[in-house]
Coordinates of C-alpha atoms and ligand atoms in Angstrom, one line a residue:
M18 CA 5.2 2.3 30.3
T19 CA 7.3 2.7 28.0
T20 CA 6.7 4.1 24.0
D21 CA 8.7 6.0 22.6
H22 CA 8.7 9.9 23.9
R23 CA 10.5 11.7 21.1
D24 CA 8.1 14.3 19.7
P25 CA 8.2 14.0 15.6
V26 CA 7.4 17.6 15.4
P27 CA 10.8 20.5 15.8
P28 CA 9.8 23.7 17.5
S29 CA 10.7 25.0 14.3
A30 CA 8.1 22.9 11.9
P31 CA 6.6 24.9 9.3
E32 CA 3.2 27.3 10.8
G33 CA -0.1 26.5 9.8
P34 CA 0.8 23.0 8.4
Q35 CA -3.5 22.0 8.9
A36 CA -5.0 22.0 5.8
E37 CA -9.0 22.9 5.1
R38 CA -10.4 19.4 5.4
T39 CA -14.4 20.1 5.1
P40 CA -16.7 16.6 6.3
G41 CA -16.6 14.2 3.7
W42 CA -14.4 15.2 1.1
W43 CA -12.9 12.4 0.7
K44 CA -15.7 11.0 -1.4
S45 CA -15.8 13.9 -3.9
A46 CA -11.1 13.0 -4.4
V47 CA -9.9 11.5 -6.1
V48 CA -6.6 9.5 -4.8
Y49 CA -3.1 8.7 -6.0
Q50 CA -0.9 6.6 -5.1
V51 CA 3.2 7.7 -5.1
Y52 CA 5.2 3.8 -4.6
P53 CA 8.4 6.6 -3.3
R54 CA 11.1 3.8 -4.0
S55 CA 10.1 3.9 -8.1
F56 CA 8.3 7.7 -8.4
A57 CA 11.1 10.4 -8.4
D58 CA 15.0 9.8 -8.0
S59 CA 16.8 13.6 -7.2
N60 CA 20.1 12.6 -5.9
A61 CA 21.1 9.9 -8.3
D62 CA 21.7 7.5 -5.5
G63 CA 19.2 5.3 -8.5
I64 CA 16.2 5.2 -5.8
G65 CA 13.3 7.9 -5.4
D66 CA 13.0 9.9 -2.5
I67 CA 10.7 12.8 -0.8
P68 CA 12.0 16.1 -3.1
G69 CA 11.9 13.9 -5.5
I70 CA 7.7 13.6 -5.2
T71 CA 8.0 17.5 -4.2
S72 CA 10.0 18.5 -7.4
K73 CA 6.6 16.7 -9.5
V74 CA 3.5 18.1 -6.8
D75 CA 2.8 20.4 -10.3
Y76 CA 2.5 17.6 -12.3
L77 CA 0.0 16.2 -9.7
A78 CA -1.3 19.6 -9.4
A79 CA -1.9 19.4 -13.8
L80 CA -3.5 15.7 -13.2
G81 CA -6.0 17.4 -11.2
V82 CA -5.7 15.1 -7.7
E83 CA -6.2 16.3 -4.3
V84 CA -4.5 13.5 -1.8
V85 CA -1.1 11.9 -2.3
W86 CA -1.6 8.8 -0.6
L87 CA 2.9 7.7 0.2
S88 CA 3.5 4.3 0.8
P89 CA 6.3 4.2 4.1
V90 CA 9.0 6.6 4.3
Y91 CA 9.5 5.0 7.3
R92 CA 13.4 3.7 8.4
S93 CA 13.3 0.6 7.7
P94 CA 15.4 -2.0 6.8
Q95 CA 13.4 -2.0 2.8
D96 CA 13.5 -6.6 3.5
D97 CA 10.0 -5.6 2.3
N98 CA 10.6 -1.7 0.7
G99 CA 9.8 -0.1 3.7
Y100 CA 6.4 -2.2 4.3
D101 CA 8.9 -3.3 7.5
I102 CA 8.7 -0.2 10.1
S103 CA 12.1 0.4 12.5
D104 CA 10.9 3.2 13.2
Y105 CA 7.4 4.6 13.2
E106 CA 8.0 8.4 13.3
D107 CA 11.4 8.7 11.5
I108 CA 12.1 9.1 7.9
D109 CA 14.5 6.5 6.0
P110 CA 17.2 8.1 5.0
T111 CA 17.1 6.1 1.8
F112 CA 14.1 8.8 1.4
G113 CA 15.2 11.8 3.0
S114 CA 14.4 13.7 6.3
L115 CA 11.3 14.5 8.3
A116 CA 12.2 18.6 7.0
D117 CA 12.2 16.7 3.2
L118 CA 8.7 14.9 4.5
D119 CA 7.5 18.6 5.5
A120 CA 8.5 20.5 2.6
L121 CA 6.0 17.5 1.0
I122 CA 3.5 18.7 3.1
A123 CA 3.6 22.3 2.7
A124 CA 3.8 22.1 -1.0
L125 CA 0.8 20.3 -1.4
H126 CA -0.7 22.0 0.9
A127 CA 0.0 25.1 -0.6
R128 CA -1.8 23.7 -3.8
G129 CA -5.0 22.4 -2.2
M130 CA -3.8 19.1 -1.8
K131 CA -4.0 16.6 1.0
L132 CA -1.2 13.4 2.0
V133 CA -1.9 10.4 3.3
M134 CA 0.5 7.9 5.3
D135 CA 0.8 4.0 4.7
L136 CA 0.2 3.2 8.1
V137 CA 1.4 -0.6 8.3
V138 CA 0.9 -1.8 12.1
N139 CA 0.3 -5.4 11.5
H140 CA 3.2 -5.8 12.2
T141 CA 6.8 -4.4 12.5
S142 CA 10.8 -4.4 11.4
D143 CA 12.6 -7.0 13.3
E144 CA 14.9 -4.3 14.0
H145 CA 12.7 -2.4 15.5
P146 CA 13.5 -1.5 19.3
W147 CA 10.0 -2.9 21.0
F148 CA 11.3 -5.9 19.0
V149 CA 14.6 -5.8 20.2
E150 CA 13.1 -6.4 22.7
S151 CA 10.7 -8.8 23.1
R152 CA 13.1 -11.5 22.5
D153 CA 13.9 -11.5 25.6
P154 CA 11.4 -13.3 27.3
A155 CA 11.5 -11.5 30.8
S156 CA 10.7 -8.3 28.9
P157 CA 7.7 -6.7 29.4
K158 CA 7.6 -7.2 25.6
R159 CA 7.4 -10.2 24.8
D160 CA 3.5 -9.7 24.9
W161 CA 3.2 -7.4 22.5
Y162 CA 4.1 -10.2 19.5
W163 CA 3.1 -13.3 19.1
W164 CA 5.4 -16.3 21.2
R165 CA 5.1 -19.5 21.0
K166 CA 6.2 -22.7 21.9
P167 CA 7.0 -25.5 20.0
R168 CA 4.1 -27.9 18.6
Q169 CA 3.7 -30.8 21.4
G170 CA 6.3 -33.6 21.5
F171 CA 8.1 -31.4 19.1
Q172 CA 11.5 -30.3 18.8
A173 CA 12.1 -26.8 18.5
G174 CA 13.8 -26.1 15.1
A175 CA 12.6 -29.7 14.3
A176 CA 10.0 -29.9 11.3
G177 CA 7.0 -29.8 12.0
A178 CA 7.6 -27.8 15.5
E179 CA 6.4 -24.8 14.4
P180 CA 2.8 -23.9 17.1
T181 CA 0.6 -24.0 13.6
N182 CA 0.7 -25.6 10.3
W183 CA 0.7 -21.7 8.7
A184 CA 2.0 -20.7 5.1
S185 CA 3.6 -17.2 5.3
F186 CA 1.9 -14.4 2.3
F187 CA 5.7 -14.8 1.3
S188 CA 6.4 -19.0 1.7
G189 CA 8.0 -20.5 4.2
S190 CA 6.0 -21.0 7.5
A191 CA 4.9 -17.7 9.4
W192 CA 6.6 -18.4 12.2
Q193 CA 10.0 -18.3 13.0
L194 CA 12.0 -20.1 15.7
D195 CA 14.0 -17.7 17.7
E196 CA 17.2 -19.6 19.0
Q197 CA 17.7 -17.8 22.0
S198 CA 14.5 -18.8 23.6
G199 CA 13.4 -22.0 22.0
E200 CA 10.1 -19.4 20.8
Y201 CA 9.2 -18.9 17.3
Y202 CA 7.4 -15.5 16.7
L203 CA 4.7 -14.8 13.9
H204 CA 5.0 -13.5 10.7
L205 CA 1.8 -13.5 7.9
F206 CA 5.2 -11.4 5.4
S207 CA 8.8 -11.7 5.8
R208 CA 10.4 -13.2 9.1
K209 CA 11.5 -9.9 9.4
Q210 CA 8.1 -8.6 10.0
P211 CA 6.9 -9.9 13.2
D212 CA 3.5 -9.5 13.7
L213 CA 2.4 -6.7 16.7
N214 CA 0.0 -8.2 19.2
W215 CA -2.8 -6.3 18.8
E216 CA -4.9 -7.8 22.1
N217 CA -2.0 -5.8 24.7
P218 CA -3.6 -2.4 25.2
E219 CA 0.3 -1.0 25.7
V220 CA 0.2 -1.7 21.6
R221 CA -3.1 0.0 20.5
Q222 CA -1.8 2.7 22.6
A223 CA 1.5 3.1 21.0
V224 CA 0.2 3.3 18.1
Y225 CA -2.5 5.7 18.2
A226 CA 0.1 8.4 20.5
M227 CA 2.5 8.0 17.2
M228 CA -0.7 8.1 14.9
N229 CA -1.5 11.3 17.0
R230 CA 1.8 12.5 16.1
W231 CA 1.2 12.4 12.7
V232 CA -2.2 14.2 12.0
D233 CA -0.3 17.1 14.0
R234 CA 2.6 17.7 12.0
G235 CA -0.3 18.0 9.3
V236 CA -1.1 14.5 8.0
D237 CA -4.9 14.4 6.5
G238 CA -5.2 10.2 7.0
F239 CA -4.1 7.1 6.5
R240 CA -4.3 4.2 4.5
M241 CA -3.9 1.3 7.4
D242 CA -2.2 -2.0 5.2
V243 CA -3.2 -5.1 5.8
I244 CA -5.8 -3.9 8.5
N245 CA -8.1 -7.0 8.9
F246 CA -5.2 -8.5 10.4
I247 CA -4.9 -6.7 13.7
S248 CA -7.7 -9.2 15.1
K249 CA -6.3 -12.9 14.7
Q250 CA -9.2 -15.8 15.8
P251 CA -8.4 -16.8 19.1
G252 CA -6.9 -19.6 19.9
L253 CA -4.3 -19.7 16.6
D254 CA -5.5 -23.1 15.1
D255 CA -4.1 -25.0 12.5
V256 CA -5.5 -25.1 8.9
P257 CA -6.7 -27.8 7.1
A258 CA -3.9 -29.6 4.8
V259 CA -2.6 -29.3 1.5
P260 CA -1.5 -32.5 0.4
G261 CA 2.1 -31.9 -0.4
R262 CA 2.6 -29.1 1.6
P263 CA 3.6 -29.0 4.7
F264 CA 2.3 -24.8 5.0
A265 CA -1.3 -23.9 4.2
A266 CA -3.5 -20.4 4.0
A267 CA -5.0 -19.5 6.6
G268 CA -6.5 -16.3 5.7
E269 CA -9.7 -17.9 8.1
R270 CA -7.8 -17.9 11.0
F271 CA -5.9 -15.0 11.3
A272 CA -8.0 -12.0 9.0
N273 CA -11.1 -10.5 10.9
G274 CA -10.8 -11.7 14.1
P275 CA -14.0 -11.2 16.8
R276 CA -12.3 -7.7 18.3
L277 CA -11.2 -5.6 14.7
E278 CA -14.6 -3.1 15.2
E279 CA -13.8 -2.0 18.2
F280 CA -10.4 -1.8 18.1
L281 CA -10.8 0.0 15.0
Q282 CA -13.3 2.7 17.0
E283 CA -11.4 2.5 20.2
M284 CA -8.6 4.1 17.1
N285 CA -11.1 6.7 15.8
T286 CA -12.0 8.1 18.8
A287 CA -8.2 7.7 20.2
V288 CA -6.7 9.6 17.6
R289 CA -10.1 11.5 17.1
L290 CA -10.3 10.7 13.3
D291 CA -13.7 10.5 12.1
E292 CA -14.0 14.5 14.3
R293 CA -10.3 15.8 12.5
H294 CA -12.8 15.0 9.1
L295 CA -8.9 12.6 8.4
L296 CA -8.9 10.1 5.1
T297 CA -9.4 6.5 6.3
V298 CA -9.3 3.5 4.1
G299 CA -8.3 0.1 5.2
E300 CA -6.5 -2.6 3.1
M301 CA -8.5 -5.9 4.0
P302 CA -8.0 -8.9 2.0
A303 CA -10.5 -11.6 2.5
S304 CA -12.8 -8.6 3.5
T305 CA -16.1 -9.6 2.5
I306 CA -19.2 -6.9 1.6
D307 CA -21.2 -7.1 5.1
L308 CA -18.6 -6.8 7.2
A309 CA -17.0 -3.1 4.6
R310 CA -20.2 -2.4 5.5
S311 CA -20.5 -2.6 8.4
I312 CA -16.9 -0.8 9.1
T313 CA -17.3 1.5 6.7
D314 CA -21.2 2.6 8.2
P315 CA -20.6 5.8 10.1
A316 CA -22.1 5.5 12.9
K317 CA -20.0 2.5 13.7
R318 CA -16.8 4.8 14.1
G319 CA -14.1 2.4 11.7
L320 CA -13.0 3.2 8.2
N321 CA -14.1 5.7 5.1
M322 CA -13.9 2.7 3.2
V323 CA -11.9 -0.1 2.8
F324 CA -9.9 -1.8 -0.3
T325 CA -11.7 -5.1 -1.4
F326 CA -9.5 -7.5 -2.8
E327 CA -12.8 -9.5 -4.6
H328 CA -11.4 -8.3 -8.2
M329 CA -8.3 -9.0 -7.8
N330 CA -8.9 -12.7 -8.1
V331 CA -11.2 -12.8 -10.1
D332 CA -8.4 -13.9 -12.7
A333 CA -6.5 -16.3 -10.4
Q334 CA -8.1 -20.1 -10.4
P335 CA -11.0 -21.0 -7.5
G336 CA -8.6 -22.2 -4.5
G337 CA -5.2 -21.9 -5.7
T338 CA -3.5 -18.6 -5.5
K339 CA -2.1 -16.0 -7.3
W340 CA 0.1 -17.6 -8.8
D341 CA -2.8 -19.8 -10.4
I342 CA -4.0 -17.8 -13.5
A343 CA -7.2 -18.2 -15.2
P344 CA -8.9 -16.0 -17.7
L345 CA -10.7 -13.7 -17.1
H346 CA -14.2 -13.3 -17.9
L347 CA -16.0 -9.9 -17.8
P348 CA -19.5 -10.5 -16.5
A349 CA -17.9 -11.4 -12.8
L350 CA -15.4 -9.1 -13.1
K351 CA -18.7 -6.8 -13.5
Q352 CA -20.3 -8.6 -11.3
N353 CA -18.6 -8.6 -8.6
L354 CA -18.1 -5.2 -8.7
A355 CA -21.6 -4.4 -9.0
A356 CA -22.1 -6.7 -5.8
W357 CA -19.8 -4.5 -4.8
Q358 CA -22.0 -1.3 -5.3
E359 CA -24.9 -2.2 -4.8
G360 CA -23.5 -3.7 -0.8
L361 CA -22.9 0.0 -0.2
A362 CA -25.3 1.8 -1.6
E363 CA -26.9 2.6 1.6
V364 CA -24.1 2.9 4.1
G365 CA -21.2 2.5 3.9
W366 CA -18.2 3.8 0.8
N367 CA -16.0 2.3 -1.8
S368 CA -12.5 2.6 -3.3
L369 CA -12.1 1.8 -6.5
Y370 CA -9.1 0.7 -7.4
W371 CA -7.1 -1.4 -10.1
D372 CA -3.5 -1.0 -9.9
N373 CA -1.4 -0.8 -7.0
H374 CA 2.2 -1.2 -5.9
D375 CA 1.0 -4.5 -5.5
Q376 CA -0.5 -5.5 -8.7
P377 CA 0.1 -6.0 -12.1
R378 CA -0.1 -3.1 -14.5
A379 CA -3.6 -3.1 -15.2
V380 CA -3.8 -2.3 -19.0
S381 CA -1.9 -5.1 -19.2
R382 CA -4.1 -7.6 -16.6
F383 CA -7.7 -6.5 -17.7
G384 CA -7.2 -3.9 -20.4
D385 CA -4.4 -4.8 -24.2
D386 CA -1.0 -3.6 -23.8
S387 CA -0.6 -4.1 -27.8
P388 CA 0.3 -0.6 -29.5
E389 CA -3.0 -1.1 -30.9
H390 CA -4.8 -1.2 -28.2
R391 CA -3.4 0.0 -25.2
V392 CA -4.1 3.5 -24.6
N393 CA -7.7 3.1 -25.4
S394 CA -7.8 0.0 -23.1
A395 CA -5.7 2.4 -20.3
K396 CA -9.1 5.1 -21.2
T397 CA -11.5 3.1 -21.2
L398 CA -10.9 1.5 -18.6
A399 CA -10.4 4.4 -16.6
T400 CA -13.7 5.4 -17.4
V401 CA -15.3 3.2 -16.0
Q402 CA -14.1 3.1 -13.1
H403 CA -14.3 6.4 -12.4
L404 CA -17.6 6.2 -13.1
H405 CA -18.4 3.7 -10.8
K406 CA -19.5 4.9 -7.3
G407 CA -16.5 5.9 -4.2
T408 CA -13.1 7.1 -4.3
P409 CA -11.0 6.3 -7.0
Y410 CA -7.3 5.6 -6.0
V411 CA -4.8 6.3 -9.7
Y412 CA -1.5 4.3 -9.5
Q413 CA 1.0 6.6 -10.4
G414 CA 1.8 5.6 -14.4
E415 CA -1.3 4.9 -14.5
E416 CA -2.6 7.8 -15.5
L417 CA -0.4 7.4 -18.3
G418 CA -1.1 3.4 -19.0
M419 CA 2.6 2.0 -18.1
T420 CA 2.3 -2.0 -18.5
N421 CA 3.8 -5.2 -17.0
T422 CA 7.5 -5.6 -17.4
Q423 CA 9.5 -8.3 -19.8
F424 CA 12.0 -9.5 -17.0
V425 CA 13.0 -12.7 -18.6
D426 CA 14.9 -14.5 -15.5
I427 CA 14.4 -14.8 -12.1
S428 CA 17.2 -12.7 -11.7
S429 CA 15.6 -9.7 -12.9
Y430 CA 13.6 -9.8 -9.8
L431 CA 13.7 -8.3 -6.7
D432 CA 10.4 -8.1 -4.9
I433 CA 10.7 -10.7 -2.2
E434 CA 7.3 -12.2 -2.7
S435 CA 8.4 -13.4 -6.6
V436 CA 12.2 -14.1 -4.6
N437 CA 10.6 -16.8 -2.4
H438 CA 8.1 -18.3 -4.5
Y439 CA 10.7 -18.8 -6.6
S440 CA 12.7 -20.8 -4.7
D441 CA 9.3 -22.3 -3.1
A442 CA 8.2 -23.6 -6.2
M443 CA 11.2 -25.0 -7.0
S444 CA 11.6 -27.0 -4.5
L445 CA 8.8 -28.0 -4.6
G446 CA 9.8 -29.7 -8.5
L447 CA 8.0 -27.0 -10.3
E448 CA 9.3 -26.1 -14.3
A449 CA 10.6 -23.1 -13.9
E450 CA 9.6 -22.2 -17.3
T451 CA 5.6 -22.3 -15.6
V452 CA 6.7 -20.5 -12.4
L453 CA 8.3 -17.5 -14.8
S454 CA 5.4 -17.5 -16.5
S455 CA 3.4 -17.1 -13.8
L456 CA 5.5 -14.2 -12.6
A457 CA 5.5 -12.2 -15.8
V458 CA 1.7 -11.8 -15.3
R459 CA 1.1 -11.4 -11.9
S460 CA 5.1 -10.4 -10.0
R461 CA 5.1 -7.4 -7.9
D462 CA 8.2 -5.4 -10.0
N463 CA 5.6 -4.7 -12.8
A464 CA 4.0 -2.4 -11.3
R465 CA 7.7 -1.1 -9.0
T466 CA 9.9 0.2 -12.5
P467 CA 10.1 3.6 -11.7
V468 CA 7.6 6.2 -13.5
Q469 CA 9.1 6.8 -17.0
W470 CA 8.8 10.8 -16.8
D471 CA 10.5 11.5 -20.4
D472 CA 12.7 9.9 -23.0
T473 CA 15.9 10.6 -21.6
S474 CA 17.9 7.8 -20.1
H475 CA 16.6 5.5 -17.6
A476 CA 12.8 7.9 -17.9
G477 CA 14.3 10.9 -16.9
F478 CA 14.0 9.0 -13.3
T479 CA 17.4 9.0 -12.3
Q480 CA 20.3 10.5 -12.8
G481 CA 21.8 7.1 -11.7
I482 CA 21.3 3.2 -11.7
P483 CA 18.1 2.8 -11.3
W484 CA 17.2 0.1 -8.5
L485 CA 14.9 -1.8 -11.0
P486 CA 15.3 -1.2 -14.9
V487 CA 13.1 0.8 -16.4
N488 CA 10.4 -0.4 -19.1
P489 CA 12.2 0.3 -22.3
N490 CA 9.0 1.4 -24.2
Y491 CA 9.5 4.7 -22.4
V492 CA 10.9 5.8 -25.3
Y493 CA 7.7 6.8 -26.6
L494 CA 5.3 5.8 -22.8
N495 CA 6.6 8.8 -20.6
A496 CA 4.9 11.6 -19.3
V497 CA 6.3 14.3 -21.8
A498 CA 4.7 12.8 -24.6
A499 CA 1.5 12.2 -22.5
Q500 CA 0.8 16.1 -21.5
A501 CA 1.8 17.7 -24.5
D502 CA -0.4 14.7 -26.6
P503 CA -4.4 16.0 -26.5
D504 CA -5.3 12.6 -27.0
S505 CA -3.4 10.5 -24.6
T506 CA -4.0 8.5 -21.5
F507 CA -2.4 11.4 -19.1
H508 CA -5.1 14.1 -20.7
H509 CA -7.8 12.1 -20.4
F510 CA -7.2 11.2 -16.3
R511 CA -7.1 14.5 -15.9
R512 CA -10.3 15.0 -17.6
L513 CA -12.6 12.5 -15.3
I514 CA -11.2 14.2 -12.7
A515 CA -12.3 17.4 -13.2
L516 CA -15.6 15.7 -14.5
R517 CA -16.1 14.4 -10.5
R518 CA -15.6 18.3 -9.7
E519 CA -18.6 19.6 -12.0
L520 CA -20.9 17.1 -11.8
P521 CA -22.3 15.8 -8.3
V522 CA -23.8 13.2 -10.0
V523 CA -20.3 11.7 -11.0
V524 CA -19.8 11.4 -6.7
D525 CA -23.6 10.4 -5.6
G526 CA -25.6 9.2 -8.1
R527 CA -26.8 5.9 -7.8
F528 CA -25.5 3.2 -9.3
E529 CA -27.1 0.5 -11.7
L530 CA -25.4 -2.2 -14.2
L531 CA -27.2 -3.0 -17.3
L532 CA -26.2 -5.9 -19.7
P533 CA -24.8 -7.9 -16.5
D534 CA -24.0 -11.1 -18.8
H535 CA -22.1 -9.0 -22.0
E536 CA -19.5 -10.7 -22.6
Q537 CA -17.2 -7.5 -23.7
L538 CA -19.7 -4.4 -23.1
W539 CA -20.1 -3.6 -19.5
V540 CA -22.4 -0.3 -19.7
L541 CA -23.8 1.2 -16.1
T542 CA -25.5 4.7 -15.4
R543 CA -25.3 6.6 -12.7
T544 CA -28.6 8.6 -11.8
R545 CA -29.0 11.6 -9.5
G546 CA -32.7 13.4 -9.8
D547 CA -33.3 13.2 -13.1
Q548 CA -29.9 13.1 -14.2
V549 CA -28.4 10.2 -15.8
L550 CA -25.0 9.2 -16.8
L551 CA -25.0 6.2 -19.3
V552 CA -21.4 5.0 -19.6
V553 CA -20.6 2.1 -22.6
A554 CA -17.8 0.5 -22.8
N555 CA -16.5 -2.2 -24.9
C556 CA -13.8 -3.7 -23.1
S557 CA -12.3 -5.9 -25.4
S558 CA -10.5 -5.6 -28.7
L559 CA -12.7 -6.6 -30.9
P560 CA -15.5 -4.4 -32.1
V561 CA -19.3 -4.1 -31.0
T562 CA -22.7 -3.7 -31.8
V563 CA -25.1 -2.2 -28.6
P564 CA -27.9 -4.1 -28.5
A565 CA -30.9 -2.7 -30.0
G566 CA -33.4 -0.8 -28.3
V567 CA -31.9 -1.8 -24.0
L568 CA -30.4 0.8 -23.3
P569 CA -32.5 4.3 -22.2
D570 CA -32.7 6.9 -24.6
V571 CA -29.6 9.3 -26.1
T572 CA -31.1 11.3 -27.9
G573 CA -29.9 15.2 -27.2
A574 CA -27.7 14.0 -24.6
R575 CA -24.3 15.3 -24.0
L576 CA -20.9 13.5 -24.5
L577 CA -18.7 14.1 -22.1
L578 CA -16.0 12.5 -22.8
T579 CA -15.2 10.0 -25.3
T580 CA -12.4 8.0 -26.5
H581 CA -13.3 7.8 -30.3
A582 CA -14.8 10.9 -32.6
G583 CA -17.5 10.8 -34.4
A584 CA -19.6 8.9 -31.6
E585 CA -23.1 8.3 -32.8
T586 CA -22.8 4.9 -34.1
A587 CA -24.4 1.6 -33.1
E588 CA -20.8 0.1 -33.5
L589 CA -18.7 0.7 -30.6
Q590 CA -14.4 -0.1 -31.7
P591 CA -12.2 -2.1 -30.0
W592 CA -12.5 -0.9 -26.1
E593 CA -14.3 2.8 -27.4
S594 CA -15.9 4.1 -24.0
R595 CA -19.0 7.0 -24.2
I596 CA -20.2 9.0 -21.2
H597 CA -23.7 10.6 -21.7
L598 CA -25.2 13.0 -20.2
I599 CA -29.2 12.6 -20.3
G600 CA -31.3 15.8 -18.8
Ligands
LIG717 O1 0.3 -6.1 1.6 C1 -1.1 -7.0 1.7 C2 -0.9 -8.3 1.1 O2 -2.1 -8.7 1.4 C3 -0.8 -8.9 -0.3 O3 -2.2 -8.0 -1.3 C4 -0.1 -8.8 0.0 O4 0.9 -7.7 -1.3 C5 1.3 -9.9 -1.0 O5 1.2 -10.0 -2.8 C6 0.2 -10.9 -1.2 O6 0.2 -11.6 -2.7 C7 0.5 -5.3 1.9 C8 1.0 -4.0 1.1 O7 0.6 -3.4 0.5 C9 2.2 -4.6 0.4 O8 3.2 -4.5 -0.4 C10 3.5 -5.5 2.0 O9 3.9 -6.4 0.8 C11 2.2 -6.1 3.0 O10 1.3 -5.6 3.2 C12 3.6 -6.3 4.2 O11 3.1 -5.3 5.0
LIG718 CA1 16.9 9.1 -4.3

């Protein structure tokens, strides 16, 4: 078997890289996601890097987060900003070196913090040596990827010759013809991201060996990219065609395949994920509550938690794509999260997120980013998120209430998904204006503008020219201003994170949603023994009066955290929220 034999731990690796990890530590932790390209640039090339992250570790410690999840920093042609990996065991020079990563790990561990790496093993880059070798039909690596002949009766390269009618997530077919052999390979994402064939045991062993080397190096866990796509449905069959379109979304054929749990258990054993108390979170588009419960059932030795996508779809048209935007209906959002809370109440564990590098900014999407309501809506969304039961994830800049971008024409967009979607939509004859307005709402670039550190040029992100323009609101919306203002979103997040450490009821209290059909109020309780946390949040830009006599009595209760002073009234201001502790 030919695997990569390089040992990533040099003899000079720092002493004692391991952090102390107690069983279940990840249940009381808050995770902070760093998207390295946009976090902090140390060398003025306009791209964030690992030394930049290390320079901000004290900022993260002041916020109180315990874990950093690092989006990919591995060697990569950067077709999908690092989610296309050509060497799992080295750092891309854009981001620094292995020594820089060791220094980051050491800086985090020295502050009692931990590092979780992104694990992108559903696919590699087409420039990964495994795939380069696999292009040769006679190579032992041929079977490491999904190679298929053209559809029967079709010439390779002809329209309709693709082995199935599956669409790629990034527009066009999920199959790419390789001229050399006249066969197609599967790529659910870009054509530079060929899918690995997990049915082949050599692939799996190579991945586990690589993971073990990272754990030995000192990392504390893994966020697993589209991990529920590693087991495809047998047969790789067509999906029903979409009228007028050559390719169709085919999640039902490649997600949640029959061997998913077997592969995850095998990984857990091979990498000793549970024994070493590593944090594991699986990104699982199209996961159901039942599947998540099974995967996060400790007895089944799968993962600690998964990222659901259901609440990311409540503001899309049913049956449409992410670009078909629908108005947000608050009861649908609340009830969806409550269903996950209920489904994983006895067995399993939830992850909690509003934001990440693939989603628009939460305050612009679920809140109100107008000057009047931005701060309070960012705070109130955070209160609601952190007071559900599960592990909260904060995406860089979310703690500042960062907002969506304001790009006016297509040339500003850089994300492959946005760029491809635009040209695909144009070729189908859609109105440019319509497409641009859905990009403004949904493009992943919204989350990828540089973090706004201060009010100097380019928000203090870089001394050079940033790879993606900084949001002009950095002049007042930045970390320095937020840290100086005791009423800022930053300090609200910091208090929420501290509450979790102080009160076990925040970690493991039983969850209940009250007033599920209310269109403005989000009300929930968390109960532990005779202690009850009551969260009352106005998730709207209009005042609202709490209906009389339906909520638990708060006489004598402690008010733990609020957005507004004088919180004893029955009327809540726009985006006002309160956390009461009863008993
Ligand atoms: O994302 C997987 C995914 O399914 C989506 O959220 C994706 O971002 C796309 O927007 C769907 O419309 C993961 C990563 O988080 C993402 O950044 C990568 O592009 C993708 O996998 C491929 O590795
Ligand atoms: Ca840099």
